[in-house]
């Protein structure tokens, strides 16, 4: 059931990310919902779940992007794994912690991507940092925080987490 | 705030670590092979995911059509007047060009020039944009099952849009001509100077490696040179808006405004050129031959 839920979530992510989010892009940068899902899976489910969800999201999203599949798979997988490691040591998951965690995860993911992609000479490190890495990290943190805050206010988060783990 | 505790079993942790190491090793040792395996296996998955993608794209298109047809009609009369004036001018130009074309046809027949082969084109709809922030790319609603392959050129009647870089069974990803990682061979239509057209980080394109002695000037049109697979000669790419060169450089460069605004494009044509090289074939091997 849980696997089906995650699969449905991943499939649902693609149209949102590809069709709807470009309309809210600021300066050509939009939040990465896939990364947010991977981080949440890692935080809540641990290393293995973070890794597996990361690999799956990286793979499926890579099929609908010009990015090298391997880069997408490995960065999302690694971020999911790291989120799982961090999640084990984080006792209190507050919206602030989640926002900071997502910001850091997004920075790590984008920097790894920039390192692994053979980007054009026009796209140097500073350009990448100021036009993609930092704006996307801010976007990811804010969007993740808003989702968490909404879930916190509208839903029983502890029940959701316990359900997710079983 | 409430407490959420995180625990993972030791076994799961070891399994995750082993999986990560195996994949990492695989990616470093056999990157191309693994990439093609994931692409092949992902092709039917792409077909499955393309359904919700098409559905959401259809709804979004419907809403956009409603908006443009009924809500955003302000200034339509002025626009109509301007278009009528433009049409009158174009009618005049059309008759002149018609005469010129007829003359060219006669001369071509006299000189027995061979006509440039026109490749078949297949229409496709744009159903989405790249899922990441790293590339300027669009997603089409047709893929391998419709004969689309990587490296095929994508155009509209106005000009070049980009090139297919990835396909699944039912979708294709097109890297736009404005992406800095895209390169197409082009030439200045008036001077016949050849160069490489590359996207820029500002969302335009640039023509690189124009000879220093070239008489290229602002307003010159740039077209495909036909030297790169996927695009026949003469497809419009853009108009030169700036010319520049660095001190001591051996070439000059020109900035282009692309003919096609990729942000607004909804339908495209994919050029099904028969002489495309696939990744598995050694370079120089052609899948088919052009007609003589």
Coordinates of C-alpha atoms in Angstrom, one line a residue:
Chain A
X1 CA 0.0 0.0 0.0
X2 CA 2.8 2.3 1.0
X3 CA 4.7 1.5 -2.2
X4 CA 1.7 2.2 -4.3
X5 CA 1.2 5.5 -2.5
X6 CA 4.8 6.5 -3.1
X7 CA 4.6 5.4 -6.8
X8 CA 1.4 7.4 -7.2
X9 CA 3.0 10.4 -5.6
X10 CA 6.0 10.2 -8.0
X11 CA 3.8 9.9 -11.0
X12 CA 1.7 12.8 -9.8
X13 CA 4.8 14.9 -9.3
X14 CA 5.8 14.9 -13.0
X15 CA 2.8 16.9 -14.4
X16 CA 2.9 19.4 -11.5
X17 CA 6.6 19.9 -11.9
X18 CA 6.6 20.0 -15.7
X19 CA 3.3 21.8 -16.5
X20 CA 2.2 23.9 -13.5
X21 CA 5.4 24.9 -11.7
X22 CA 7.0 26.6 -14.8
X23 CA 4.2 29.2 -14.4
X24 CA 5.4 30.1 -10.9
X25 CA 9.1 30.1 -11.8
X26 CA 11.0 33.2 -10.7
X27 CA 13.9 34.1 -13.0
X28 CA 13.5 30.7 -14.7
X29 CA 14.0 28.8 -11.4
X30 CA 11.2 26.7 -9.8
X31 CA 11.1 24.5 -6.7
X32 CA 12.1 20.9 -7.0
X33 CA 9.1 19.0 -5.6
X34 CA 10.9 15.7 -6.2
X35 CA 13.7 16.7 -3.9
X36 CA 11.2 17.7 -1.3
X37 CA 9.5 14.3 -1.5
X38 CA 12.9 12.6 -1.3
X39 CA 14.0 14.6 1.7
X40 CA 10.7 14.0 3.6
X41 CA 11.0 10.2 2.8
X42 CA 14.5 10.2 4.1
X43 CA 13.6 12.2 7.3
X44 CA 10.6 10.1 8.1
X45 CA 11.7 6.7 6.7
X46 CA 15.4 6.5 7.2
X47 CA 18.4 5.8 4.9
X48 CA 17.0 2.9 2.9
X49 CA 13.7 4.5 2.2
X50 CA 15.4 7.9 1.4
X51 CA 17.8 6.2 -0.9
X52 CA 15.1 4.1 -2.8
X53 CA 12.7 7.0 -3.1
X54 CA 15.6 9.2 -4.2
X55 CA 16.7 6.7 -6.9
X56 CA 13.1 6.3 -8.2
X57 CA 12.3 10.1 -8.2
X58 CA 15.7 10.9 -9.9
X59 CA 15.1 8.2 -12.5
X60 CA 11.5 9.2 -13.4
X61 CA 12.1 12.9 -13.3
X62 CA 15.2 12.4 -15.4
X63 CA 13.1 10.8 -18.2
X64 CA 11.3 14.1 -18.6
X65 CA 14.4 16.4 -18.5
X66 CA 17.4 17.0 -20.6
X67 CA 19.7 16.1 -17.6
X68 CA 21.8 13.0 -17.7
X69 CA 19.8 10.2 -16.1
X70 CA 22.8 9.1 -14.1
X71 CA 23.3 12.5 -12.6
X72 CA 19.6 12.8 -11.6
X73 CA 19.5 9.3 -10.2
X74 CA 22.7 9.6 -8.2
X75 CA 22.2 13.1 -6.8
X76 CA 18.6 12.4 -5.7
X77 CA 19.6 9.0 -4.3
X78 CA 22.5 10.5 -2.3
X79 CA 20.4 13.3 -1.0
X80 CA 17.7 10.8 0.1
X81 CA 20.3 8.7 1.9
X82 CA 21.8 11.8 3.6
X83 CA 18.3 12.9 4.6
X84 CA 17.8 9.5 6.2
X85 CA 21.1 9.7 8.1
X86 CA 20.3 13.2 9.3
X87 CA 16.7 12.2 10.1
X88 CA 17.9 9.5 12.5
X89 CA 19.8 12.1 14.6
X90 CA 17.1 14.8 14.5
X91 CA 14.7 14.3 17.4
X92 CA 12.5 17.3 16.9
X93 CA 11.2 17.9 13.5
X94 CA 9.8 21.4 13.5
X95 CA 8.9 23.4 10.4
X96 CA 12.0 25.5 11.0
X97 CA 14.2 22.4 11.0
X98 CA 12.5 21.1 7.9
X99 CA 13.0 24.4 6.1
X100 CA 16.7 24.4 7.0
X101 CA 17.1 20.8 6.2
X102 CA 15.5 21.2 2.7
X103 CA 17.6 24.3 2.1
X104 CA 20.8 22.4 2.9
X105 CA 19.7 19.3 0.9
X106 CA 18.8 21.4 -2.1
X107 CA 22.2 23.2 -2.0
X108 CA 24.0 19.8 -1.8
X109 CA 21.9 18.3 -4.6
X110 CA 22.4 21.3 -6.9
X111 CA 26.2 21.6 -6.2
X112 CA 26.6 17.9 -6.9
X113 CA 24.6 18.3 -10.1
X114 CA 26.7 21.2 -11.2
X115 CA 29.9 19.2 -10.5
X116 CA 28.7 16.2 -12.4
X117 CA 27.3 17.9 -15.4
X118 CA 29.7 19.1 -18.1
X119 CA 28.2 22.5 -18.3
X120 CA 28.9 25.1 -20.9
X121 CA 31.8 27.6 -20.3
X122 CA 29.2 30.4 -19.8
X123 CA 27.8 28.7 -16.8
X124 CA 30.6 29.2 -14.3
X125 CA 30.4 28.5 -10.6
X126 CA 29.2 32.0 -9.5
X127 CA 26.6 32.1 -12.2
X128 CA 25.4 28.6 -11.1
X129 CA 25.3 29.6 -7.4
X130 CA 23.4 32.9 -7.8
X131 CA 21.0 31.9 -10.6
X132 CA 20.2 28.2 -9.8
X133 CA 21.6 26.8 -6.5
X134 CA 20.6 29.5 -4.0
X135 CA 17.2 30.5 -5.5
X136 CA 16.2 26.9 -5.8
X137 CA 17.3 26.1 -2.3
X138 CA 15.2 29.1 -0.9
X139 CA 12.3 27.9 -3.0
X140 CA 12.6 24.3 -1.8
X141 CA 12.8 25.3 1.8
X142 CA 9.9 27.7 1.6
X143 CA 7.6 25.3 -0.3
X144 CA 8.5 22.4 2.0
X145 CA 7.9 24.5 5.0
X146 CA 4.5 25.7 3.7
X147 CA 3.5 22.1 3.1
X148 CA 4.6 21.0 6.5
X149 CA 2.9 23.9 8.2
X150 CA -0.3 23.1 6.3
X151 CA -0.1 19.5 7.3
X152 CA 0.7 20.5 10.8
X153 CA -2.4 22.7 11.1
X154 CA -4.8 20.6 9.1
X155 CA -3.7 17.0 9.8
X156 CA -2.4 14.9 12.7
X157 CA 1.2 14.8 11.8
X158 CA 2.2 12.2 14.3
X159 CA -0.5 9.9 13.1
X160 CA 0.7 10.5 9.5
X161 CA 4.3 9.8 10.4
X162 CA 3.4 6.6 12.3
X163 CA 1.3 5.5 9.4
X164 CA 4.1 6.2 6.9
X165 CA 6.5 4.0 8.9
X166 CA 4.2 1.0 9.1
Chain B
X1 CA 6.5 21.6 18.8
X2 CA 5.7 18.0 18.9
X3 CA 8.2 15.2 18.8
X4 CA 8.9 13.0 15.9
X5 CA 11.5 10.2 16.5
X6 CA 13.5 8.6 13.7
X7 CA 14.9 5.1 13.8
X8 CA 16.2 2.8 11.2
X9 CA 17.3 -0.8 11.7
X10 CA 20.9 -1.6 11.4
X11 CA 20.1 -4.2 8.7
X12 CA 18.3 -1.6 6.6
X13 CA 21.1 0.8 7.0
X14 CA 23.6 -1.7 5.7
X15 CA 21.4 -2.6 2.8
X16 CA 21.1 1.1 1.9
X17 CA 24.8 1.5 2.1
X18 CA 25.5 -1.5 0.0
X19 CA 23.0 -0.5 -2.7
X20 CA 24.4 3.0 -2.8
X21 CA 28.0 1.7 -3.2
X22 CA 27.0 -0.7 -5.9
X23 CA 25.2 2.0 -7.9
X24 CA 27.9 4.5 -7.4
X25 CA 30.5 2.0 -8.6
X26 CA 28.3 1.2 -11.6
X27 CA 27.9 4.8 -12.5
X28 CA 31.6 5.4 -12.4
X29 CA 32.7 2.3 -14.2
X30 CA 29.9 1.9 -16.8
X31 CA 28.2 5.3 -17.1
X32 CA 27.1 5.0 -20.7
X33 CA 25.9 1.4 -20.5
X34 CA 23.9 2.1 -17.3
X35 CA 22.5 5.3 -18.7
X36 CA 21.1 3.4 -21.8
X37 CA 19.8 0.6 -19.5
X38 CA 17.9 3.1 -17.4
X39 CA 16.7 4.9 -20.5
X40 CA 15.4 1.6 -22.1
X41 CA 13.8 0.3 -19.0
X42 CA 12.3 3.7 -18.3
X43 CA 10.7 4.0 -21.8
X44 CA 7.5 2.1 -20.9
X45 CA 7.4 3.9 -17.5
X46 CA 7.6 7.2 -19.4
X47 CA 4.6 6.0 -21.5
X48 CA 2.6 5.4 -18.3
X49 CA 3.6 8.8 -16.8
X50 CA 2.8 10.6 -20.0
X51 CA -1.0 10.0 -19.4
X52 CA -1.3 12.2 -16.4
X53 CA 1.1 14.6 -18.0
X54 CA -1.1 14.9 -21.1
X55 CA -4.2 15.3 -18.9
X56 CA -2.8 18.1 -16.8
X57 CA -1.3 19.7 -19.9
X58 CA -4.8 19.5 -21.6
X59 CA -6.5 21.1 -18.6
X60 CA -3.9 23.8 -18.5
X61 CA -4.2 24.4 -22.2
X62 CA -8.0 24.7 -21.9
X63 CA -7.7 27.3 -19.1
X64 CA -5.1 29.2 -21.1
X65 CA -7.3 29.1 -24.3
X66 CA -10.3 30.3 -22.3
X67 CA -8.2 33.2 -20.9
X68 CA -6.8 34.2 -24.2
X69 CA -10.2 33.8 -26.1
X70 CA -12.5 35.5 -23.7
X71 CA -10.7 37.4 -21.0
X72 CA -7.6 38.9 -22.5
X73 CA -9.3 40.6 -25.5
X74 CA -8.4 44.1 -24.6
X75 CA -6.7 46.0 -27.4
X76 CA -7.8 43.5 -30.0
X77 CA -9.2 46.2 -32.4
X78 CA -5.9 48.1 -32.4
X79 CA -4.0 44.9 -33.0
X80 CA -6.4 44.0 -35.8
X81 CA -5.8 47.4 -37.5
X82 CA -2.0 47.0 -37.3
X83 CA -2.2 43.4 -38.7
X84 CA -4.3 44.6 -41.6
X85 CA -1.7 47.2 -42.5
X86 CA 1.1 44.7 -42.2
X87 CA -0.9 42.3 -44.4
X88 CA -1.2 44.9 -47.1
X89 CA 2.6 45.4 -47.0
X90 CA 3.3 41.7 -47.1
X91 CA 1.0 41.2 -50.1
X92 CA 3.1 43.6 -52.0
X93 CA 6.3 41.8 -50.9
X94 CA 4.7 38.4 -51.7
X95 CA 4.1 39.3 -55.4
X96 CA 7.7 40.5 -55.7
X97 CA 9.1 37.3 -54.1
X98 CA 6.8 35.2 -56.3
X99 CA 8.4 36.7 -59.3
X100 CA 11.9 36.1 -57.9
X101 CA 11.0 32.5 -57.1
X102 CA 9.8 31.9 -60.6
X103 CA 13.0 33.3 -62.0
X104 CA 15.1 31.2 -59.6
X105 CA 13.2 28.1 -60.7
X106 CA 13.9 28.8 -64.3
X107 CA 17.6 29.4 -63.7
X108 CA 17.8 26.2 -61.5
X109 CA 16.3 24.2 -64.3
X110 CA 18.7 25.7 -66.7
X111 CA 21.7 24.9 -64.5
X112 CA 20.4 21.5 -63.6
X113 CA 20.9 22.1 -59.9
X114 CA 19.5 19.4 -57.7
X115 CA 16.7 20.5 -55.4
X116 CA 17.3 20.3 -51.7
X117 CA 15.7 17.2 -50.3
X118 CA 12.8 17.9 -47.9
X119 CA 12.6 15.4 -45.1
X120 CA 9.2 14.3 -43.8
X121 CA 8.0 16.2 -40.8
X122 CA 5.7 15.0 -38.0
X123 CA 3.7 17.4 -35.9
X124 CA 3.7 17.1 -32.1
X125 CA 2.3 19.1 -29.2
X126 CA 4.3 20.6 -26.4
X127 CA 2.9 19.1 -23.1
X128 CA 5.4 20.4 -20.6
X129 CA 8.8 21.9 -19.7
X130 CA 12.0 20.4 -18.3
X131 CA 11.4 19.1 -14.8
X132 CA 14.7 20.6 -13.6
X133 CA 16.3 24.1 -13.6
X134 CA 19.5 23.1 -15.4
X135 CA 18.4 23.0 -19.0
X136 CA 15.9 24.9 -21.2
X137 CA 13.9 22.0 -22.7
X138 CA 10.3 21.2 -23.6
X139 CA 8.5 17.9 -23.6
X140 CA 6.6 16.6 -26.6
X141 CA 3.5 14.3 -26.7
X142 CA 5.2 11.9 -29.1
X143 CA 8.1 9.6 -28.7
X144 CA 9.8 6.4 -30.0
X145 CA 6.5 4.8 -31.1
X146 CA 6.1 7.7 -33.5
X147 CA 9.6 7.3 -34.9
X148 CA 11.2 10.1 -32.9
X149 CA 14.9 9.6 -32.1
X150 CA 17.5 11.6 -30.3
X151 CA 19.3 14.2 -32.5
X152 CA 16.2 14.9 -34.7
X153 CA 15.6 18.6 -35.4
X154 CA 12.5 20.3 -34.1
X155 CA 11.1 23.4 -35.9
X156 CA 8.0 25.5 -36.4
X157 CA 7.1 27.3 -39.6
X158 CA 8.9 30.3 -38.1
X159 CA 12.2 28.6 -37.5
X160 CA 14.3 26.2 -35.4
X161 CA 13.1 25.3 -31.9
X162 CA 15.8 22.8 -30.9
X163 CA 16.9 19.2 -31.0
X164 CA 15.5 16.0 -29.4
X165 CA 17.9 14.7 -26.7
X166 CA 15.9 12.0 -25.0
X167 CA 12.9 9.9 -25.9
X168 CA 10.5 7.5 -24.1
X169 CA 7.8 5.4 -25.8
X170 CA 5.4 8.3 -25.7
X171 CA 7.3 11.5 -25.0
X172 CA 10.4 13.3 -26.2
X173 CA 12.6 15.9 -24.6
X174 CA 13.7 18.8 -26.8
X175 CA 16.8 20.9 -25.9
X176 CA 16.0 24.4 -27.0
X177 CA 18.2 26.4 -29.3
X178 CA 18.5 29.0 -26.5
X179 CA 20.2 26.5 -24.1
X180 CA 23.9 27.2 -23.7
X181 CA 24.6 23.4 -24.0
X182 CA 23.0 23.2 -27.5
X183 CA 25.1 23.7 -30.6
X184 CA 23.8 23.9 -34.2
X185 CA 25.9 24.7 -37.4
X186 CA 24.6 27.8 -39.0
X187 CA 25.4 30.4 -41.6
X188 CA 24.7 34.1 -42.2
X189 CA 22.2 34.1 -45.1
X190 CA 23.6 37.2 -46.7
X191 CA 27.4 36.7 -46.4
X192 CA 27.4 32.9 -46.3
X193 CA 29.8 32.9 -43.3
X194 CA 29.5 29.8 -41.3
X195 CA 29.6 29.3 -37.6
X196 CA 28.3 27.5 -34.6
X197 CA 25.1 28.6 -32.9
X198 CA 24.9 28.2 -29.2
X199 CA 22.4 29.3 -26.6
X200 CA 23.3 32.0 -24.1
X201 CA 22.6 32.2 -20.3
X202 CA 20.4 35.2 -21.0
X203 CA 18.0 33.1 -23.1
X204 CA 19.1 34.3 -26.5
X205 CA 21.6 32.6 -29.0
X206 CA 25.0 33.5 -30.3
X207 CA 26.8 32.7 -33.6
X208 CA 30.4 31.9 -32.8
X209 CA 33.5 31.8 -35.0
X210 CA 32.6 34.4 -37.6
X211 CA 35.7 35.3 -39.6
X212 CA 37.2 38.7 -38.7
X213 CA 36.9 39.9 -42.3
X214 CA 33.3 39.0 -42.6
X215 CA 30.9 41.9 -43.5
X216 CA 28.2 40.6 -41.2
X217 CA 25.9 43.4 -39.9
X218 CA 23.0 43.9 -37.6
X219 CA 19.7 42.6 -38.9
X220 CA 21.3 39.8 -40.9
X221 CA 19.4 36.5 -40.8
X222 CA 21.1 33.3 -39.7
X223 CA 19.9 30.0 -41.0
X224 CA 21.0 26.3 -40.6
X225 CA 23.9 25.3 -42.8
X226 CA 22.8 21.7 -43.2
X227 CA 26.2 20.5 -41.9
X228 CA 24.9 19.0 -38.7
X229 CA 22.6 16.0 -38.6
X230 CA 19.0 16.6 -38.0
X231 CA 18.6 20.0 -39.8
X232 CA 18.5 20.5 -43.5
X233 CA 20.0 23.7 -44.9
X234 CA 18.1 27.0 -44.9
X235 CA 15.9 26.8 -41.8
X236 CA 15.7 30.2 -40.1
X237 CA 17.3 30.4 -36.6
X238 CA 17.4 34.1 -35.8
X239 CA 18.4 37.7 -36.5
X240 CA 21.7 39.3 -35.5
X241 CA 21.2 42.0 -32.9
X242 CA 24.7 42.6 -31.7
X243 CA 28.2 41.9 -33.0
X244 CA 31.2 41.7 -30.7
X245 CA 34.8 40.5 -30.6
X246 CA 37.4 40.2 -27.8
X247 CA 40.7 41.8 -28.1
X248 CA 43.2 39.6 -29.9
X249 CA 40.5 37.1 -30.9
X250 CA 40.7 35.3 -34.2
X251 CA 36.9 35.4 -34.7
X252 CA 34.0 37.7 -34.0
X253 CA 30.7 36.7 -32.4
X254 CA 27.2 37.8 -32.9
X255 CA 24.2 37.7 -30.6
X256 CA 20.9 36.5 -32.2
X257 CA 17.3 36.9 -31.3
X258 CA 15.7 33.5 -32.1
X259 CA 12.8 33.5 -34.6
X260 CA 10.9 31.2 -32.3
X261 CA 9.9 32.2 -28.8
X262 CA 10.2 28.8 -27.1
X263 CA 8.2 30.0 -24.1
X264 CA 5.1 30.4 -26.3
X265 CA 5.4 27.5 -28.7
X266 CA 2.6 25.0 -28.5
X267 CA 2.9 22.8 -31.6
X268 CA 6.1 21.9 -33.4
X269 CA 7.3 19.8 -36.4
X270 CA 9.9 17.1 -35.9
X271 CA 12.2 16.5 -38.9
X272 CA 12.5 12.8 -39.5
X273 CA 15.9 12.9 -41.2
X274 CA 16.9 9.4 -42.3
X275 CA 20.7 9.8 -41.8
X276 CA 20.7 10.1 -38.0
X277 CA 23.5 8.4 -36.1
X278 CA 22.5 6.5 -33.0
X279 CA 24.6 6.4 -29.9
X280 CA 25.4 2.7 -30.3
X281 CA 26.7 3.1 -33.8
X282 CA 30.3 4.1 -34.4
X283 CA 30.7 7.6 -35.7
X284 CA 30.6 7.9 -39.4
X285 CA 28.0 5.1 -39.7
X286 CA 24.9 6.3 -41.3
X287 CA 21.5 4.7 -40.8
X288 CA 20.4 5.6 -44.3
X289 CA 21.6 7.5 -47.2
X290 CA 20.3 10.7 -48.7
X291 CA 18.9 10.5 -52.2
X292 CA 21.5 11.7 -54.8

